[in-house]
Amino acid sequence: MEFGTFIESVGEVIDVLGVVAIVLGVLYASLDAALRGVRRRSPIYTRFRRVLGRAILLGLELLVAADIIKTVAVTPTLESVGVLAIIVLIRTFLSWSLELEISGRWPWQKGAVSGDADEGAAVAGGNAPAVATDPS
């Protein structure tokens, strides 16, 4: 197999993974919201938006990676790089907008992430602030 064909195939696989991530995220967020509705556990809507937004962010990141691989590694012309720059710019804007919607802050701002109390450190990657306890 020729190198260009192999790289093109890798780009296509990553493209498919990006779409799969979004589709699975939609299905998971919908199923989670439905189960929360049946069990009368809240929040439903805010959690649905956050889970869906994270899936879309992951999918967008994979789609950008695939575009970079396919455009720069396979057909590195000035026109294709310009198109890639526009695509990356648009997807970066979408990613930042989604991040702002999900967390309520810009990606470069530090601070508490809004979230469900029942998710705790599992969603925060185990980096939840430590709670001081009285040793006595």
Coordinates of N, CA, C and O in Angstrom, one line a residue:
M1 N 0.8 -1.2 0.0 CA 0.0 0.0 0.0 C 0.9 1.2 0.0 O 1.8 1.3 0.7
E2 N 0.5 2.2 -0.8 CA 1.3 3.4 -0.9 C 1.0 4.3 0.3 O 0.0 4.3 0.9
F3 N 2.0 5.1 0.6 CA 2.0 5.9 1.9 C 0.8 6.9 1.8 O 0.0 7.0 2.8
G4 N 0.6 7.6 0.7 CA -0.5 8.5 0.6 C -1.9 7.8 0.8 O -2.8 8.4 1.4
T5 N -2.0 6.6 0.2 CA -3.3 5.9 0.4 C -3.5 5.5 1.8 O -4.6 5.5 2.3
F6 N -2.4 5.1 2.5 CA -2.5 4.7 3.9 C -2.9 5.8 4.7 O -3.8 5.7 5.6
I7 N -2.3 7.0 4.5 CA -2.6 8.2 5.3 C -4.1 8.6 5.1 O -4.8 9.0 6.0
E8 N -4.5 8.5 3.8 CA -5.9 8.8 3.5 C -6.9 7.9 4.2 O -7.9 8.3 4.7
S9 N -6.5 6.6 4.3 CA -7.3 5.7 5.0 C -7.4 6.0 6.5 O -8.5 5.9 7.1
V10 N -6.3 6.3 7.1 CA -6.2 6.7 8.5 C -7.1 7.9 8.7 O -7.9 7.9 9.7
G11 N -7.1 8.9 7.8 CA -7.9 10.1 8.0 C -9.4 9.7 7.9 O -10.2 10.2 8.6
E12 N -9.7 8.8 7.0 CA -11.1 8.4 6.9 C -11.6 7.6 8.1 O -12.7 7.8 8.6
V13 N -10.7 6.8 8.7 CA -11.1 6.1 9.9 C -11.3 7.1 11.1 O -12.3 6.9 11.8
I14 N -10.5 8.0 11.2 CA -10.7 9.0 12.2 C -11.9 9.9 12.0 O -12.6 10.2 12.9
D15 N -12.2 10.2 10.7 CA -13.5 10.8 10.4 C -14.7 10.0 10.9 O -15.6 10.6 11.5
V16 N -14.7 8.7 10.6 CA -15.8 7.9 11.0 C -15.9 7.8 12.6 O -17.0 7.9 13.1
L17 N -14.7 7.8 13.2 CA -14.7 7.8 14.7 C -15.3 9.0 15.3 O -16.0 9.0 16.3
G18 N -15.1 10.2 14.6 CA -15.7 11.4 15.0 C -17.2 11.4 14.9 O -17.9 11.8 15.8
V19 N -17.7 10.9 13.8 CA -19.1 10.8 13.6 C -19.7 9.8 14.6 O -20.8 10.1 15.2
V20 N -19.1 8.7 14.8 CA -19.5 7.7 15.8 C -19.6 8.3 17.2 O -20.5 8.0 17.9
A21 N -18.6 9.0 17.6 CA -18.6 9.7 18.9 C -19.8 10.6 19.1 O -20.4 10.5 20.1
I22 N -20.1 11.3 18.1 CA -21.3 12.2 18.2 C -22.6 11.4 18.3 O -23.4 11.7 19.1
V23 N -22.7 10.4 17.4 CA -23.9 9.6 17.4 C -24.1 8.9 18.7 O -25.2 8.9 19.3
L24 N -23.0 8.2 19.2 CA -23.1 7.5 20.5 C -23.4 8.5 21.6 O -24.1 8.2 22.6
G25 N -22.8 9.7 21.5 CA -23.1 10.7 22.6 C -24.6 11.1 22.6 O -25.2 11.3 23.6
V26 N -25.2 11.3 21.4 CA -26.6 11.6 21.3 C -27.4 10.5 21.9 O -28.3 10.8 22.7
L27 N -27.1 9.3 21.5 CA -27.8 8.1 22.1 C -27.7 8.0 23.6 O -28.7 7.8 24.3
Y28 N -26.5 8.2 24.1 CA -26.2 8.0 25.5 C -26.9 9.2 26.3 O -27.6 8.9 27.3
A29 N -26.8 10.4 25.8 CA -27.5 11.5 26.5 C -29.0 11.4 26.5 O -29.6 11.7 27.5
S30 N -29.5 10.9 25.4 CA -31.0 10.7 25.3 C -31.4 9.6 26.2 O -32.4 9.7 26.9
L31 N -30.7 8.5 26.2 CA -31.1 7.4 27.1 C -30.9 7.8 28.6 O -31.8 7.5 29.4
D32 N -29.9 8.5 28.9 CA -29.7 9.0 30.3 C -30.8 9.9 30.7 O -31.3 9.8 31.8
A33 N -31.2 10.8 29.8 CA -32.3 11.8 30.1 C -33.6 11.0 30.3 O -34.3 11.3 31.2
A34 N -33.8 10.0 29.5 CA -35.1 9.3 29.6 C -35.1 8.5 30.9 O -36.1 8.5 31.6
L35 N -34.0 7.9 31.3 CA -34.0 7.1 32.5 C -34.1 8.1 33.7 O -34.8 7.7 34.7
R36 N -33.5 9.2 33.6 CA -33.6 10.2 34.7 C -35.1 10.7 34.8 O -35.6 11.0 35.9
G37 N -35.7 10.8 33.7 CA -37.1 11.3 33.7 C -38.0 10.2 34.3 O -38.9 10.5 35.1
V38 N -37.8 8.9 34.0 CA -38.6 7.9 34.5 C -38.4 7.7 36.1 O -39.3 7.5 36.8
R39 N -37.1 7.9 36.5 CA -36.8 7.7 37.9 C -37.0 9.0 38.7 O -36.7 9.1 39.9
R40 N -37.4 10.1 38.0 CA -37.6 11.4 38.6 C -36.4 11.9 39.3 O -36.5 12.4 40.4
R41 N -35.3 11.8 38.7 CA -34.0 12.3 39.2 C -33.7 13.6 38.4 O -33.7 13.6 37.2
S42 N -33.3 14.6 39.1 CA -32.9 15.8 38.4 C -31.5 16.1 38.7 O -30.9 15.5 39.5
P43 N -30.8 16.9 37.9 CA -31.4 17.6 36.8 C -31.4 16.7 35.5 O -30.6 15.9 35.3
I44 N -32.4 17.0 34.7 CA -32.5 16.2 33.4 C -31.9 17.0 32.3 O -31.0 16.6 31.6
Y45 N -32.5 18.2 32.1 CA -32.2 19.0 30.9 C -30.7 19.5 30.9 O -30.0 19.4 29.9
T46 N -30.3 20.0 32.1 CA -28.9 20.6 32.1 C -27.9 19.4 32.0 O -26.9 19.6 31.3
R47 N -28.1 18.3 32.5 CA -27.2 17.2 32.4 C -27.2 16.7 30.9 O -26.2 16.4 30.4
F48 N -28.4 16.6 30.3 CA -28.5 16.2 28.9 C -27.7 17.1 28.0 O -26.9 16.7 27.2
R49 N -27.8 18.4 28.2 CA -27.0 19.4 27.5 C -25.5 19.2 27.7 O -24.8 19.3 26.7
R50 N -25.1 19.0 28.9 CA -23.7 18.9 29.2 C -23.1 17.6 28.6 O -22.1 17.6 27.9
V51 N -23.8 16.5 28.7 CA -23.4 15.2 28.1 C -23.3 15.3 26.6 O -22.4 14.8 26.0
L52 N -24.4 15.8 26.0 CA -24.4 16.0 24.6 C -23.3 16.9 24.1 O -22.7 16.6 23.1
G53 N -23.1 18.0 24.8 CA -22.1 18.9 24.4 C -20.7 18.3 24.4 O -19.9 18.5 23.6
R54 N -20.4 17.5 25.5 CA -19.1 16.8 25.5 C -19.0 15.8 24.4 O -17.9 15.7 23.9
A55 N -20.0 15.1 24.0 CA -19.9 14.2 22.9 C -19.6 15.0 21.6 O -18.8 14.5 20.8
I56 N -20.3 16.1 21.4 CA -20.1 16.9 20.2 C -18.6 17.4 20.2 O -18.0 17.4 19.2
L57 N -18.2 17.9 21.4 CA -16.8 18.4 21.4 C -15.8 17.3 21.0 O -14.8 17.5 20.3
L58 N -16.0 16.1 21.6 CA -15.1 15.0 21.2 C -15.1 14.7 19.7 O -14.1 14.5 19.1
G59 N -16.3 14.6 19.2 CA -16.5 14.4 17.8 C -15.8 15.5 16.9 O -15.2 15.2 15.9
L60 N -16.0 16.7 17.3 CA -15.4 17.8 16.6 C -13.8 17.7 16.6 O -13.2 18.0 15.6
E61 N -13.3 17.4 17.8 CA -11.8 17.2 17.9 C -11.3 16.1 16.9 O -10.3 16.3 16.2
L62 N -12.1 15.0 16.9 CA -11.7 13.9 16.0 C -11.8 14.3 14.5 O -10.9 14.0 13.7
L63 N -12.9 15.1 14.2 CA -13.1 15.5 12.8 C -12.0 16.5 12.4 O -11.5 16.5 11.2
V64 N -11.5 17.4 13.3 CA -10.5 18.3 13.0 C -9.2 17.5 12.7 O -8.4 17.8 11.8
A65 N -8.9 16.5 13.6 CA -7.7 15.7 13.4 C -7.7 15.0 12.1 O -6.7 15.0 11.4
A66 N -8.9 14.5 11.7 CA -9.0 13.8 10.4 C -8.7 14.8 9.2 O -8.1 14.4 8.3
D67 N -9.3 16.0 9.4 CA -9.1 17.0 8.3 C -7.6 17.4 8.2 O -7.1 17.5 7.1
I68 N -7.0 17.5 9.3 CA -5.5 17.8 9.3 C -4.7 16.7 8.6 O -3.9 17.0 7.7
I69 N -5.0 15.5 9.0 CA -4.3 14.4 8.4 C -4.5 14.3 6.9 O -3.6 14.2 6.1
K70 N -5.8 14.4 6.5 CA -6.1 14.2 5.1 C -5.6 15.4 4.2 O -5.2 15.2 3.1
T71 N -5.7 16.6 4.8 CA -5.4 17.8 4.0 C -3.9 18.0 3.9 O -3.3 18.2 2.8
V72 N -3.2 18.0 5.0 CA -1.8 18.3 5.0 C -0.9 17.1 4.6 O 0.0 17.3 3.8
A73 N -1.2 15.9 5.1 CA -0.4 14.8 4.7 C -0.6 14.2 3.3 O 0.3 13.7 2.7
V74 N -1.8 14.4 2.8 CA -2.1 13.8 1.5 C -2.0 14.8 0.4 O -1.3 14.5 -0.6
T75 N -2.6 15.9 0.5 CA -2.6 16.9 -0.6 C -2.2 18.3 0.0 O -3.0 19.2 0.1
P76 N -0.9 18.4 0.2 CA -0.4 19.7 0.8 C -0.2 20.8 -0.2 O 0.9 21.3 -0.5
T77 N -1.3 21.3 -0.8 CA -1.3 22.5 -1.7 C -1.7 23.7 -0.8 O -2.3 23.6 0.2
L78 N -1.3 24.9 -1.4 CA -1.7 26.1 -0.7 C -3.2 26.3 -0.5 O -3.7 26.7 0.5
E79 N -3.9 25.9 -1.6 CA -5.4 26.0 -1.5 C -6.0 25.0 -0.5 O -6.8 25.4 0.3
S80 N -5.5 23.8 -0.4 CA -6.0 22.8 0.6 C -5.7 23.2 2.0 O -6.5 23.0 2.9
V81 N -4.5 23.8 2.2 CA -4.1 24.3 3.5 C -5.0 25.5 3.9 O -5.4 25.6 5.1
G82 N -5.3 26.4 3.0 CA -6.2 27.5 3.3 C -7.6 27.0 3.6 O -8.3 27.5 4.6
V83 N -8.1 26.0 2.9 CA -9.4 25.4 3.2 C -9.4 24.8 4.6 O -10.3 25.0 5.4
L84 N -8.3 24.1 4.9 CA -8.1 23.5 6.2 C -8.2 24.5 7.3 O -8.8 24.4 8.4
A85 N -7.5 25.6 7.1 CA -7.4 26.7 8.1 C -8.8 27.3 8.4 O -9.2 27.5 9.5
I86 N -9.6 27.4 7.4 CA -11.0 27.9 7.6 C -11.8 26.9 8.3 O -12.6 27.2 9.3
I87 N -11.7 25.6 8.0 CA -12.4 24.5 8.7 C -12.0 24.5 10.1 O -12.9 24.4 11.0
V88 N -10.7 24.5 10.4 CA -10.3 24.5 11.8 C -10.7 25.7 12.5 O -11.1 25.6 13.7
L89 N -10.7 26.8 11.9 CA -11.2 28.1 12.6 C -12.7 27.9 13.0 O -13.1 28.3 14.1
I90 N -13.5 27.5 12.0 CA -14.9 27.3 12.3 C -15.2 26.3 13.4 O -15.9 26.5 14.4
R91 N -14.5 25.1 13.3 CA -14.7 24.1 14.3 C -14.1 24.5 15.7 O -14.6 24.1 16.7
T92 N -13.0 25.3 15.7 CA -12.5 25.8 17.0 C -13.5 26.7 17.6 O -13.7 26.7 18.8
F93 N -14.1 27.6 16.8 CA -15.1 28.5 17.3 C -16.3 27.7 17.9 O -16.8 28.0 19.0
L94 N -16.7 26.7 17.2 CA -17.8 25.8 17.7 C -17.4 25.1 19.0 O -18.2 25.1 20.0
S95 N -16.2 24.6 19.1 CA -15.7 24.0 20.3 C -15.7 24.9 21.5 O -16.1 24.6 22.6
W96 N -15.2 26.1 21.3 CA -15.2 27.1 22.4 C -16.6 27.5 22.8 O -16.8 27.7 24.0
S97 N -17.4 27.7 21.8 CA -18.8 28.0 22.2 C -19.5 26.9 23.0 O -20.2 27.1 24.0
L98 N -19.2 25.6 22.6 CA -19.8 24.5 23.3 C -19.2 24.4 24.7 O -19.9 24.2 25.7
E99 N -17.9 24.7 24.8 CA -17.2 24.7 26.2 C -17.8 25.7 27.1 O -18.1 25.5 28.3
L100 N -18.1 26.9 26.5 CA -18.7 28.0 27.3 C -20.1 27.6 27.7 O -20.5 27.8 28.9
E101 N -20.9 26.9 26.9 CA -22.2 26.5 27.2 C -22.2 25.4 28.3 O -23.0 25.4 29.2
I102 N -21.2 24.5 28.2 CA -21.2 23.3 29.1 C -20.7 23.8 30.5 O -21.3 23.5 31.5
S103 N -19.6 24.5 30.5 CA -19.0 24.8 31.8 C -19.3 26.2 32.4 O -19.1 26.5 33.6
G104 N -19.8 27.1 31.5 CA -20.2 28.4 32.0 C -19.0 29.3 32.1 O -19.0 30.4 32.7
R105 N -17.8 28.9 31.5 CA -16.6 29.8 31.6 C -15.8 29.5 30.3 O -16.0 28.4 29.7
W106 N -14.9 30.4 30.0 CA -14.0 30.2 28.8 C -13.0 29.1 29.2 O -12.7 28.9 30.3
P107 N -12.5 28.4 28.2 CA -11.5 27.3 28.4 C -10.3 27.8 29.2 O -9.7 27.0 30.0
W108 N -9.8 29.0 29.1 CA -8.6 29.5 29.7 C -8.9 30.0 31.1 O -7.9 30.3 31.9
Q109 N -10.1 30.1 31.5 CA -10.5 30.5 32.9 C -10.5 29.4 33.8 O -11.0 28.3 33.6
K110 N -9.8 29.6 35.0 CA -9.9 28.6 36.1 C -11.0 28.9 37.0 O -11.5 30.0 37.1
G111 N -11.5 27.8 37.6 CA -12.6 28.0 38.5 C -13.5 26.7 38.5 O -13.2 25.8 37.8
A112 N -14.5 26.8 39.3 CA -15.4 25.6 39.5 C -16.2 25.4 38.2 O -16.7 26.4 37.7
V113 N -16.3 24.2 37.8 CA -17.1 23.8 36.7 C -18.5 23.6 37.2 O -18.7 22.9 38.2
S114 N -19.5 24.1 36.5 CA -20.9 23.9 37.0 C -21.2 22.4 36.7 O -20.8 21.9 35.7
G115 N -21.9 21.8 37.6 CA -22.2 20.4 37.4 C -23.2 19.9 38.4 O -23.6 20.6 39.3
D116 N -23.6 18.6 38.2 CA -24.5 18.0 39.2 C -23.7 17.6 40.4 O -22.6 17.2 40.4
A117 N -24.4 17.7 41.6 CA -23.8 17.3 42.8 C -23.6 15.8 42.9 O -22.7 15.4 43.5
D118 N -24.4 15.1 42.2 CA -24.3 13.6 42.3 C -23.2 13.1 41.4 O -22.9 11.9 41.5
E119 N -22.6 13.9 40.5 CA -21.6 13.4 39.6 C -20.2 13.5 40.4 O -19.4 12.6 40.2
G120 N -20.0 14.5 41.2 CA -18.8 14.6 42.0 C -17.5 14.5 41.3 O -17.4 15.0 40.2
A121 N -16.6 13.8 41.9 CA -15.2 13.7 41.4 C -15.1 12.9 40.1 O -14.1 13.0 39.4
A122 N -16.1 12.0 39.9 CA -16.0 11.1 38.7 C -15.9 11.9 37.4 O -15.2 11.6 36.5
V123 N -16.7 12.9 37.3 CA -16.8 13.8 36.1 C -15.6 14.7 36.1 O -15.0 14.9 35.0
A124 N -15.1 15.2 37.2 CA -14.0 16.1 37.3 C -12.7 15.4 37.1 O -11.7 16.0 37.3
G125 N -12.7 14.1 36.8 CA -11.5 13.4 36.7 C -10.8 13.1 38.0 O -9.6 12.9 38.0
G126 N -11.5 13.1 39.1 CA -10.9 12.8 40.3 C -10.2 14.0 40.9 O -9.5 13.9 41.9
N127 N -10.3 15.2 40.3 CA -9.6 16.4 40.8 C -10.6 17.3 41.5 O -10.4 18.5 41.5
A128 N -11.5 16.8 42.2 CA -12.4 17.6 43.0 C -11.7 18.1 44.2 O -10.8 17.5 44.7
P129 N -12.1 19.4 44.6 CA -11.3 19.9 45.7 C -11.5 19.1 47.0 O -12.6 18.5 47.3
A130 N -10.4 19.0 47.8 CA -10.4 18.2 49.0 C -11.2 18.9 50.1 O -11.2 20.2 50.1
V131 N -12.0 18.2 50.8 CA -12.7 18.7 51.9 C -12.0 18.5 53.2 O -11.6 17.4 53.5
A132 N -11.8 19.5 54.0 CA -11.0 19.4 55.2 C -11.9 18.7 56.3 O -13.1 19.0 56.4
T133 N -11.3 17.8 57.0 CA -12.1 17.1 58.0 C -11.4 17.3 59.4 O -10.2 17.5 59.4
D134 N -12.2 17.3 60.4 CA -11.6 17.5 61.8 C -11.1 16.2 62.3 O -11.8 15.2 62.4
P135 N -9.8 16.1 62.6 CA -9.2 14.9 63.1 C -9.7 14.4 64.4 O -9.4 13.3 64.8
S136 N -10.4 15.2 65.2 CA -10.8 14.8 66.5 C -12.1 14.1 66.6 O -12.8 13.8 65.8

